[in-house]
CSV table of C-alpha atoms and ligand atoms in Angstrom, one decimal:
chain,number,residue,atom,x,y,z
A,168,MET,CA,117.6,246.9,136.0
A,169,LYS,CA,115.2,244.2,137.2
A,170,LEU,CA,115.4,242.5,133.8
A,171,LEU,CA,119.2,242.6,133.9
A,172,ASP,CA,119.2,241.0,137.3
A,173,PHE,CA,116.9,238.4,136.1
A,174,LEU,CA,119.1,237.6,133.1
A,175,LYS,CA,122.1,237.3,135.3
A,176,ARG,CA,120.5,235.0,137.7
A,177,GLU,CA,118.7,233.1,135.0
A,178,ARG,CA,121.0,230.1,135.2
A,179,LYS,CA,123.4,229.0,137.8
A,180,LYS,CA,127.0,229.1,136.5
A,181,SER,CA,127.8,225.7,135.1
A,182,ALA,CA,131.2,225.7,136.7
A,183,SER,CA,129.7,225.8,140.2
A,184,VAL,CA,127.3,223.0,139.3
A,185,ALA,CA,130.3,221.0,138.2
A,186,LYS,CA,132.1,221.7,141.5
A,187,GLU,CA,129.2,220.5,143.6
A,188,ARG,CA,128.8,217.3,141.6
A,189,LEU,CA,132.5,216.6,141.7
A,190,GLN,CA,132.6,217.0,145.5
A,191,ILE,CA,130.0,214.3,145.9
A,192,ILE,CA,131.5,211.9,143.4
A,193,VAL,CA,135.0,212.3,144.8
A,194,ALA,CA,133.8,211.8,148.4
A,195,HIS,CA,132.1,208.6,147.3
A,196,GLN,CA,135.2,207.4,145.4
A,197,ARG,CA,137.4,208.1,148.4
A,198,SER,CA,135.1,206.2,150.8
A,199,GLN,CA,135.5,203.2,148.6
A,200,ARG,CA,139.2,203.6,148.1
A,201,ASP,CA,140.5,201.6,151.0
A,202,GLN,CA,137.9,198.9,150.9
A,203,PRO,CA,138.8,195.3,150.2
A,204,ASP,CA,138.2,194.1,146.6
A,205,TYR,CA,135.3,191.8,147.7
A,206,MET,CA,133.1,194.7,148.9
A,207,PRO,CA,131.1,195.4,145.7
A,208,MET,CA,130.4,191.6,145.3
A,209,LEU,CA,129.4,191.3,149.0
A,210,GLU,CA,127.1,194.2,148.5
A,211,ARG,CA,125.5,192.7,145.5
A,212,GLU,CA,125.0,189.3,147.1
A,213,LEU,CA,123.6,190.8,150.3
A,214,LEU,CA,121.1,192.7,148.2
A,215,GLU,CA,120.1,189.5,146.5
A,216,VAL,CA,119.4,187.8,149.8
A,217,ILE,CA,117.4,190.7,151.1
A,218,ARG,CA,115.4,190.8,147.9
A,219,ARG,CA,114.3,187.2,148.5
A,220,TYR,CA,112.2,188.6,151.3
A,221,VAL,CA,111.5,192.2,150.6
A,222,GLU,CA,111.4,194.2,147.4
A,223,VAL,CA,114.0,197.0,147.8
A,224,ASP,CA,115.8,199.3,145.4
A,225,GLN,CA,119.4,199.1,144.4
A,226,ASP,CA,120.3,202.0,146.6
A,227,ALA,CA,118.3,200.9,149.6
A,228,ILE,CA,121.4,199.1,150.9
A,229,ASN,CA,124.4,200.9,152.3
A,230,ILE,CA,127.4,199.0,153.4
A,231,SER,CA,130.7,200.2,154.8
A,232,LEU,CA,133.7,198.8,156.5
A,233,ASP,CA,135.4,200.7,159.3
A,234,SER,CA,138.7,199.7,160.9
A,235,GLU,CA,139.5,200.2,164.5
A,236,ASP,CA,142.6,199.3,166.3
A,237,ASP,CA,142.5,195.5,166.1
A,238,CYS,CA,139.2,194.8,164.4
A,239,SER,CA,137.0,195.9,161.5
A,240,ILE,CA,133.3,196.6,161.7
A,241,LEU,CA,131.0,195.9,158.8
A,242,GLU,CA,128.1,198.3,158.9
A,243,LEU,CA,125.0,197.4,156.9
A,244,ASN,CA,122.1,199.7,156.5
A,245,VAL,CA,119.0,198.6,154.7
A,246,THR,CA,116.1,200.9,154.2
A,247,LEU,CA,112.9,198.9,154.0
A,248,PRO,CA,109.8,200.3,152.3
A,249,ASN,CA,106.7,201.1,154.4
A,250,ARG,CA,104.5,198.1,154.9
A,251,SER,CA,101.2,198.7,153.2
B,10,MET,CA,170.0,207.3,141.6
B,11,ALA,CA,167.5,208.8,139.2
B,12,ARG,CA,164.2,210.2,140.3
B,13,ILE,CA,161.3,208.5,138.5
B,14,ILE,CA,158.4,210.7,137.5
B,15,VAL,CA,155.2,209.3,136.0
B,16,VAL,CA,153.0,211.6,133.9
B,17,THR,CA,149.5,210.1,134.3
B,18,SER,CA,145.8,211.1,134.2
B,19,GLY,CA,143.3,208.3,133.8
B,20,LYS,CA,141.4,210.1,131.2
B,21,GLY,CA,142.7,210.1,127.6
B,22,GLY,CA,143.7,213.1,125.6
B,23,VAL,CA,144.3,215.6,128.4
B,24,GLY,CA,147.9,216.4,127.6
B,25,LYS,CA,150.1,213.7,129.2
B,26,THR,CA,152.4,213.2,126.2
B,27,THR,CA,152.6,216.9,125.5
B,28,SER,CA,153.5,217.4,129.2
B,29,ALA,CA,156.0,214.5,129.3
B,30,ALA,CA,157.8,215.9,126.3
B,31,ALA,CA,157.8,219.5,127.5
B,32,ILE,CA,158.9,218.7,131.1
B,33,SER,CA,161.6,216.2,130.1
B,34,THR,CA,162.9,218.8,127.6
B,35,GLY,CA,162.9,221.4,130.4
B,36,LEU,CA,164.7,219.2,132.8
B,37,ALA,CA,167.4,218.5,130.3
B,38,LEU,CA,167.7,222.2,129.3
B,39,LYS,CA,168.4,222.8,133.0
B,40,GLY,CA,171.4,220.5,132.8
B,41,ASN,CA,169.8,217.3,134.2
B,42,ARG,CA,170.5,214.0,132.5
B,43,THR,CA,167.0,213.0,131.4
B,44,VAL,CA,165.3,210.1,129.7
B,45,VAL,CA,161.7,210.1,128.7
B,46,ILE,CA,160.0,206.7,128.2
B,47,ASP,CA,156.8,206.1,126.2
B,48,PHE,CA,154.7,203.5,128.0
B,49,ASP,CA,151.8,203.7,125.5
B,50,VAL,CA,152.6,200.4,123.9
B,51,GLY,CA,150.6,200.0,120.6
B,52,LEU,CA,149.8,203.7,120.4
B,53,ARG,CA,153.2,205.4,120.5
B,54,ASN,CA,153.1,209.1,120.0
B,55,LEU,CA,155.9,210.5,122.1
B,56,ASP,CA,158.4,210.0,119.2
B,57,LEU,CA,156.2,212.3,117.1
B,58,ILE,CA,155.9,215.0,119.7
B,59,MET,CA,159.7,214.8,120.3
B,60,GLY,CA,160.3,214.9,116.5
B,61,CYS,CA,162.4,211.7,116.4
B,62,GLU,CA,159.9,209.3,114.7
B,63,ARG,CA,162.2,208.6,111.8
B,64,ARG,CA,165.0,207.5,114.0
B,65,VAL,CA,163.1,204.8,115.9
B,66,VAL,CA,164.8,201.4,115.4
B,67,TYR,CA,164.2,199.5,118.6
B,68,ASP,CA,161.8,200.1,121.4
B,69,LEU,CA,161.0,199.4,125.0
B,70,VAL,CA,159.4,196.0,124.2
B,71,ASN,CA,162.5,194.9,122.2
B,72,VAL,CA,164.6,195.7,125.2
B,73,ILE,CA,162.4,193.9,127.6
B,74,GLN,CA,162.2,190.8,125.4
B,75,GLY,CA,166.0,190.8,125.0
B,76,GLU,CA,165.9,191.6,121.3
B,77,ALA,CA,167.9,194.7,121.6
B,78,GLY,CA,170.2,196.4,124.1
B,79,LEU,CA,169.1,199.5,126.0
B,80,ASN,CA,171.7,201.6,124.2
B,81,GLN,CA,170.4,200.5,120.8
B,82,ALA,CA,166.9,201.6,121.7
B,83,LEU,CA,167.7,204.9,123.3
B,84,ILE,CA,167.4,207.9,120.9
B,85,ARG,CA,169.6,211.0,121.5
B,86,ASP,CA,167.6,214.2,121.2
B,87,LYS,CA,168.9,216.3,118.4
B,88,ARG,CA,168.1,219.7,119.9
B,89,THR,CA,168.7,219.2,123.6
B,90,GLU,CA,171.8,217.9,125.2
B,91,ASN,CA,171.3,215.4,128.1
B,92,LEU,CA,168.0,214.2,126.7
B,93,HIS,CA,167.2,210.7,125.5
B,94,ILE,CA,163.9,209.1,124.3
B,95,LEU,CA,162.9,205.4,124.8
B,96,PRO,CA,160.1,204.8,122.3
B,97,ALA,CA,157.2,202.4,122.8
B,98,SER,CA,156.4,199.6,120.4
B,99,GLN,CA,153.9,200.3,117.7
B,100,THR,CA,153.1,196.7,116.8
B,101,ARG,CA,153.0,194.8,120.0
B,102,ASP,CA,150.4,195.0,122.7
B,103,LYS,CA,150.6,195.9,126.4
B,104,GLU,CA,150.9,192.3,127.4
B,105,ALA,CA,154.5,192.4,126.1
B,106,LEU,CA,155.5,194.5,129.0
B,107,THR,CA,156.3,192.7,132.3
B,108,LEU,CA,156.8,194.1,135.7
B,109,GLU,CA,160.2,192.5,136.0
B,110,GLY,CA,161.2,193.8,132.6
B,111,VAL,CA,160.2,197.3,133.4
B,112,GLU,CA,162.0,197.1,136.7
B,113,GLN,CA,165.2,196.0,135.0
B,114,VAL,CA,165.1,198.8,132.4
B,115,LEU,CA,164.5,201.4,135.1
B,116,GLU,CA,167.2,200.1,137.3
B,117,LYS,CA,169.7,200.3,134.4
B,118,LEU,CA,168.6,203.8,133.4
B,119,SER,CA,168.9,204.9,137.1
B,120,GLU,CA,172.6,204.5,136.9
B,121,ASP,CA,173.0,207.0,134.0
B,122,TYR,CA,170.3,209.5,134.5
B,123,ASP,CA,169.1,212.1,137.0
B,124,TYR,CA,165.4,212.0,135.9
B,125,ILE,CA,163.3,209.3,134.3
B,126,VAL,CA,160.0,210.6,132.9
B,127,CYS,CA,157.4,208.0,132.2
B,128,ASP,CA,154.6,208.9,129.7
B,129,SER,CA,151.6,206.8,130.8
B,130,PRO,CA,148.9,205.5,128.5
B,131,ALA,CA,145.3,206.5,129.3
B,132,GLY,CA,143.1,204.3,131.5
B,133,ILE,CA,143.6,202.7,134.8
B,134,GLU,CA,144.4,199.2,133.5
B,135,ARG,CA,147.7,197.3,133.3
B,136,GLY,CA,149.6,199.7,131.0
B,137,ALA,CA,148.9,202.7,133.2
B,138,GLN,CA,149.7,200.7,136.4
B,139,LEU,CA,153.0,199.6,135.0
B,140,ALA,CA,153.9,203.1,134.1
B,141,MET,CA,153.3,204.3,137.7
B,142,TYR,CA,154.4,201.3,139.6
B,143,PHE,CA,158.1,202.3,140.2
B,144,ALA,CA,157.4,206.1,140.4
B,145,ASP,CA,158.8,208.3,143.1
B,146,GLU,CA,156.7,211.2,141.9
B,147,ALA,CA,153.5,211.5,139.9
B,148,ILE,CA,152.4,214.4,137.8
B,149,VAL,CA,148.6,214.1,137.5
B,150,VAL,CA,147.5,215.9,134.4
B,151,THR,CA,144.0,217.3,134.7
B,152,ASN,CA,141.8,219.4,132.5
B,153,PRO,CA,139.2,221.8,134.1
B,154,GLU,CA,136.4,219.5,133.3
B,155,VAL,CA,134.3,217.0,135.3
B,156,SER,CA,135.3,213.7,133.8
B,157,SER,CA,139.0,214.5,133.9
B,158,VAL,CA,138.9,215.6,137.6
B,159,ARG,CA,137.0,212.4,138.5
B,160,ASP,CA,139.5,210.2,136.7
B,161,SER,CA,142.4,212.1,138.3
B,162,ASP,CA,140.9,211.1,141.7
B,163,ARG,CA,140.8,207.5,140.6
B,164,ILE,CA,144.5,207.7,139.6
B,165,LEU,CA,145.3,209.2,143.1
B,166,GLY,CA,143.7,206.1,144.6
B,167,LEU,CA,145.9,203.8,142.5
B,168,LEU,CA,149.0,205.8,143.3
B,169,ALA,CA,148.3,205.3,147.0
B,170,SER,CA,147.8,201.5,146.7
B,171,ARG,CA,149.2,200.0,143.5
B,172,THR,CA,152.7,201.3,143.5
B,173,ARG,CA,155.9,199.8,144.8
B,174,ARG,CA,156.2,202.5,147.3
B,175,ALA,CA,152.7,201.7,148.6
B,176,GLU,CA,153.1,198.0,148.6
B,177,GLN,CA,156.5,198.1,150.3
B,178,GLY,CA,155.3,200.6,152.9
B,179,GLN,CA,157.9,203.2,151.9
B,180,ASP,CA,157.2,207.0,151.7
B,181,PRO,CA,154.2,207.5,149.4
B,182,VAL,CA,154.6,208.6,145.8
B,183,VAL,CA,154.7,212.4,145.8
B,184,GLU,CA,151.5,213.6,144.0
B,185,ARG,CA,151.5,216.8,142.0
B,186,LEU,CA,148.7,218.4,140.1
B,187,LEU,CA,149.3,219.8,136.6
B,188,ILE,CA,146.3,221.6,135.2
B,189,THR,CA,146.4,221.9,131.4
B,190,ARG,CA,144.2,223.4,128.7
B,191,TYR,CA,143.1,226.1,131.2
B,192,ASN,CA,141.1,228.9,129.7
B,193,PRO,CA,140.9,232.0,132.0
B,194,ASP,CA,138.3,233.6,129.8
B,195,ARG,CA,135.9,230.7,130.3
B,196,VAL,CA,136.7,230.5,134.0
B,197,ASP,CA,136.0,234.2,134.3
B,198,SER,CA,132.6,233.7,132.7
B,199,GLY,CA,131.8,230.8,135.1
B,200,ASP,CA,131.8,228.1,132.5
B,201,MET,CA,134.9,226.4,133.5
B,202,LEU,CA,136.1,225.0,136.8
B,203,ASN,CA,138.7,227.3,138.3
B,204,LEU,CA,142.0,226.2,139.6
B,205,ASP,CA,141.1,226.7,143.3
B,206,ASP,CA,138.1,224.4,142.9
B,207,ILE,CA,140.1,221.7,141.2
B,208,GLN,CA,142.8,221.9,143.9
B,209,GLU,CA,140.2,221.8,146.6
B,210,ILE,CA,138.5,218.8,145.2
B,211,LEU,CA,141.7,216.8,144.5
B,212,ALA,CA,143.5,218.1,147.5
B,213,ILE,CA,147.1,217.8,146.1
B,214,LYS,CA,149.7,220.4,145.6
B,215,LEU,CA,149.7,222.3,142.3
B,216,ILE,CA,152.9,222.0,140.3
B,217,GLY,CA,151.8,224.0,137.3
B,218,LEU,CA,149.1,225.5,135.2
B,219,ILE,CA,149.3,225.3,131.4
B,220,PRO,CA,146.9,227.5,129.5
B,221,GLU,CA,145.0,226.4,126.4
B,222,SER,CA,147.4,227.5,123.8
B,223,GLU,CA,147.8,227.6,120.0
B,224,ALA,CA,151.5,227.0,120.6
B,225,VAL,CA,150.9,223.4,121.6
B,226,LEU,CA,149.5,222.4,118.2
B,227,ARG,CA,152.2,224.3,116.4
B,228,ALA,CA,154.8,222.5,118.5
B,229,SER,CA,153.3,219.0,117.8
B,230,ASN,CA,153.0,219.9,114.1
B,231,SER,CA,156.7,220.6,113.9
B,232,GLY,CA,157.9,217.9,116.3
B,233,VAL,CA,159.5,220.4,118.7
B,234,PRO,CA,158.4,220.2,122.3
B,235,VAL,CA,156.7,223.5,123.2
B,236,THR,CA,159.3,224.2,125.9
B,237,HIS,CA,161.6,225.4,123.0
B,238,ASP,CA,159.0,228.0,122.1
B,239,GLU,CA,160.1,230.4,124.8
B,240,GLN,CA,157.9,233.2,123.6
B,241,SER,CA,154.8,231.2,124.0
B,242,ASP,CA,152.6,231.1,127.1
B,243,ALA,CA,152.5,227.3,127.2
B,244,GLY,CA,156.3,227.1,126.8
B,245,GLN,CA,156.9,229.5,129.7
B,246,ALA,CA,154.3,227.8,131.8
B,247,TYR,CA,156.1,224.4,131.3
B,248,LEU,CA,159.4,226.1,132.1
B,249,ASP,CA,157.9,227.4,135.3
B,250,THR,CA,156.6,223.9,136.1
B,251,VAL,CA,160.1,222.4,135.6
B,252,ASP,CA,161.6,225.1,138.0
B,253,ARG,CA,159.0,224.1,140.6
B,254,LEU,CA,159.8,220.4,140.1
B,255,LEU,CA,163.4,221.4,140.8
B,256,GLY,CA,162.4,223.1,144.0
B,257,GLU,CA,162.3,226.7,143.0
B,258,GLU,CA,159.5,229.0,144.0
B,259,LYS,CA,157.7,230.5,141.0
B,260,PRO,CA,154.6,232.6,141.1
B,261,LEU,CA,151.7,231.2,139.0
B,262,ARG,CA,151.1,232.9,135.6
B,263,PHE,CA,148.6,232.7,132.8
B,264,HIS,CA,145.7,232.0,135.1
B,265,GLN,CA,144.1,235.4,135.1
B,266,PHE,CA,141.6,236.7,132.7
B,267,GLU,CA,143.0,239.6,130.7
B,268,LYS,CA,140.4,242.0,129.5
B,269,LYS,CA,141.1,242.4,125.8
B,270,GLY,CA,142.0,245.9,124.7
B,271,PHE,CA,140.1,247.7,122.0
B,272,LEU,CA,142.5,246.8,119.2
B,273,SER,CA,142.9,243.2,120.0
B,274,ARG,CA,139.2,242.8,120.2
B,275,ILE,CA,138.8,244.2,116.7
B,276,PHE,CA,141.7,242.1,115.3
B,277,GLY,CA,140.8,239.1,117.3
B,278,GLY,CA,144.1,237.3,117.9
B,279,GLY,CA,144.0,234.3,120.1
B,280,ARG,CA,146.6,233.6,122.8
B,281,ARG,CA,150.0,233.0,121.6
C,586,ATP,N1,147.8,223.4,126.6
C,586,ATP,C1,147.2,222.9,125.5
C,586,ATP,N2,146.6,223.8,124.7
C,586,ATP,C2,146.0,223.4,123.5
C,586,ATP,N3,146.0,222.1,123.1
C,586,ATP,C3,146.6,221.2,123.9
C,586,ATP,C4,147.2,221.5,125.2
C,586,ATP,N4,147.7,220.4,125.7
C,586,ATP,C5,147.4,219.4,124.9
C,586,ATP,N5,146.7,219.8,123.8
C,586,ATP,C6,146.2,219.0,122.7
C,586,ATP,O1,145.4,218.0,123.2
C,586,ATP,C7,145.6,216.8,122.4
C,586,ATP,C8,146.0,215.6,123.3
C,586,ATP,O2,147.2,215.9,123.9
C,586,ATP,P1,148.2,214.7,124.3
C,586,ATP,O3,148.4,213.7,123.2
C,586,ATP,O4,149.4,215.3,124.9
C,586,ATP,O5,147.3,214.0,125.4
C,586,ATP,P2,147.5,212.5,126.1
C,586,ATP,O6,147.0,212.7,127.5
C,586,ATP,O7,148.9,212.1,126.0
C,586,ATP,O8,146.6,211.6,125.2
C,586,ATP,P3,146.5,210.0,125.3
C,586,ATP,O9,145.7,209.7,126.5
C,586,ATP,O10,145.8,209.6,124.0
C,586,ATP,O11,147.9,209.5,125.4
C,586,ATP,C9,146.6,217.1,121.4
C,586,ATP,O12,146.0,217.4,120.2
C,586,ATP,C10,147.3,218.3,122.0
C,586,ATP,O13,147.9,219.1,120.9
C,587,MG,MG1,149.7,210.2,125.2
């Protein structure tokens, strides 16, 4: 009985792994959907500028554009490494 | 005024052409004047699946470039009344299609048909965007598999932004999910995404579910759309899909795992 349980639990069903991965990818794709075309380029260039001063990873920068009634807010988050 | 339906997917080889052929045949069998257009310029295949490859003289590009009239290019389906096929060019490339040209062709066809079904090429580039641009409705063909689902989501993004309806601020293109090559056995064993998961992720209404079926290969071998194989699971599933497109309520079929009986397990026997 124990052995059977073990065999059953042995690996997570691949379909549920697929579902979890897709939920993340699709959420990401949708967040980019309504962004203006210049956003990826802007993100790259901002990263370049920051890198002139601090060594950061590709994914250390997070940028998003939110629209409110009559203006848009560009939000920029940069995670800097600990100074050491 | 015709209703323009694009059959699209992003990912290649998921069953767009099979579905465009089967659905347009079904619409015509139900008495609707229907034309199905191959937008896969350079890689035409719809003519083969419809079994009219030897009757192609002129194609969509010829019409757009003014080298032939629309009536010279339209092929009347031999089996099904009310059904015509407009083939794609085999020798030209996608650049030969223009937005204005496509618009003119669709406008002319709109006068004489109830349904215009556009078989999109794979990808999200120009060819696919031209096929979807004038659509009223989109059938997004998706296989229960990660890359197909992701690509379908990309296509949904394009439908919401790069279509005439989107650009002119009209009612959005009606988006419908068609899951094809579904294998209930593998879903049951947890190795294939199930239909609820796919629906939940893409969040659009399901219009049909086509099981993985031997009948589809048989149909393409003989050049007879699978809709004519009324005994087959895939044929019936496409007929159900057409009924739903026409507004009928039809319960979902072929999505449940059937435990094989003793005999069929011994004699094998795939799904028919
Ligand atoms: N329900 C099904 N069961 C079994 N095989 C299928 C099914 N649907 C499609 N196929 C097979 O999948 C293959 C691809 O189908 P099809 O040509 O319709 O896809 P497509 O999306 O039009 O491809 P492309 O992107 O190249 O235009 C074909 O060999 C077809 O027979
Ligand atoms: Mg195709």
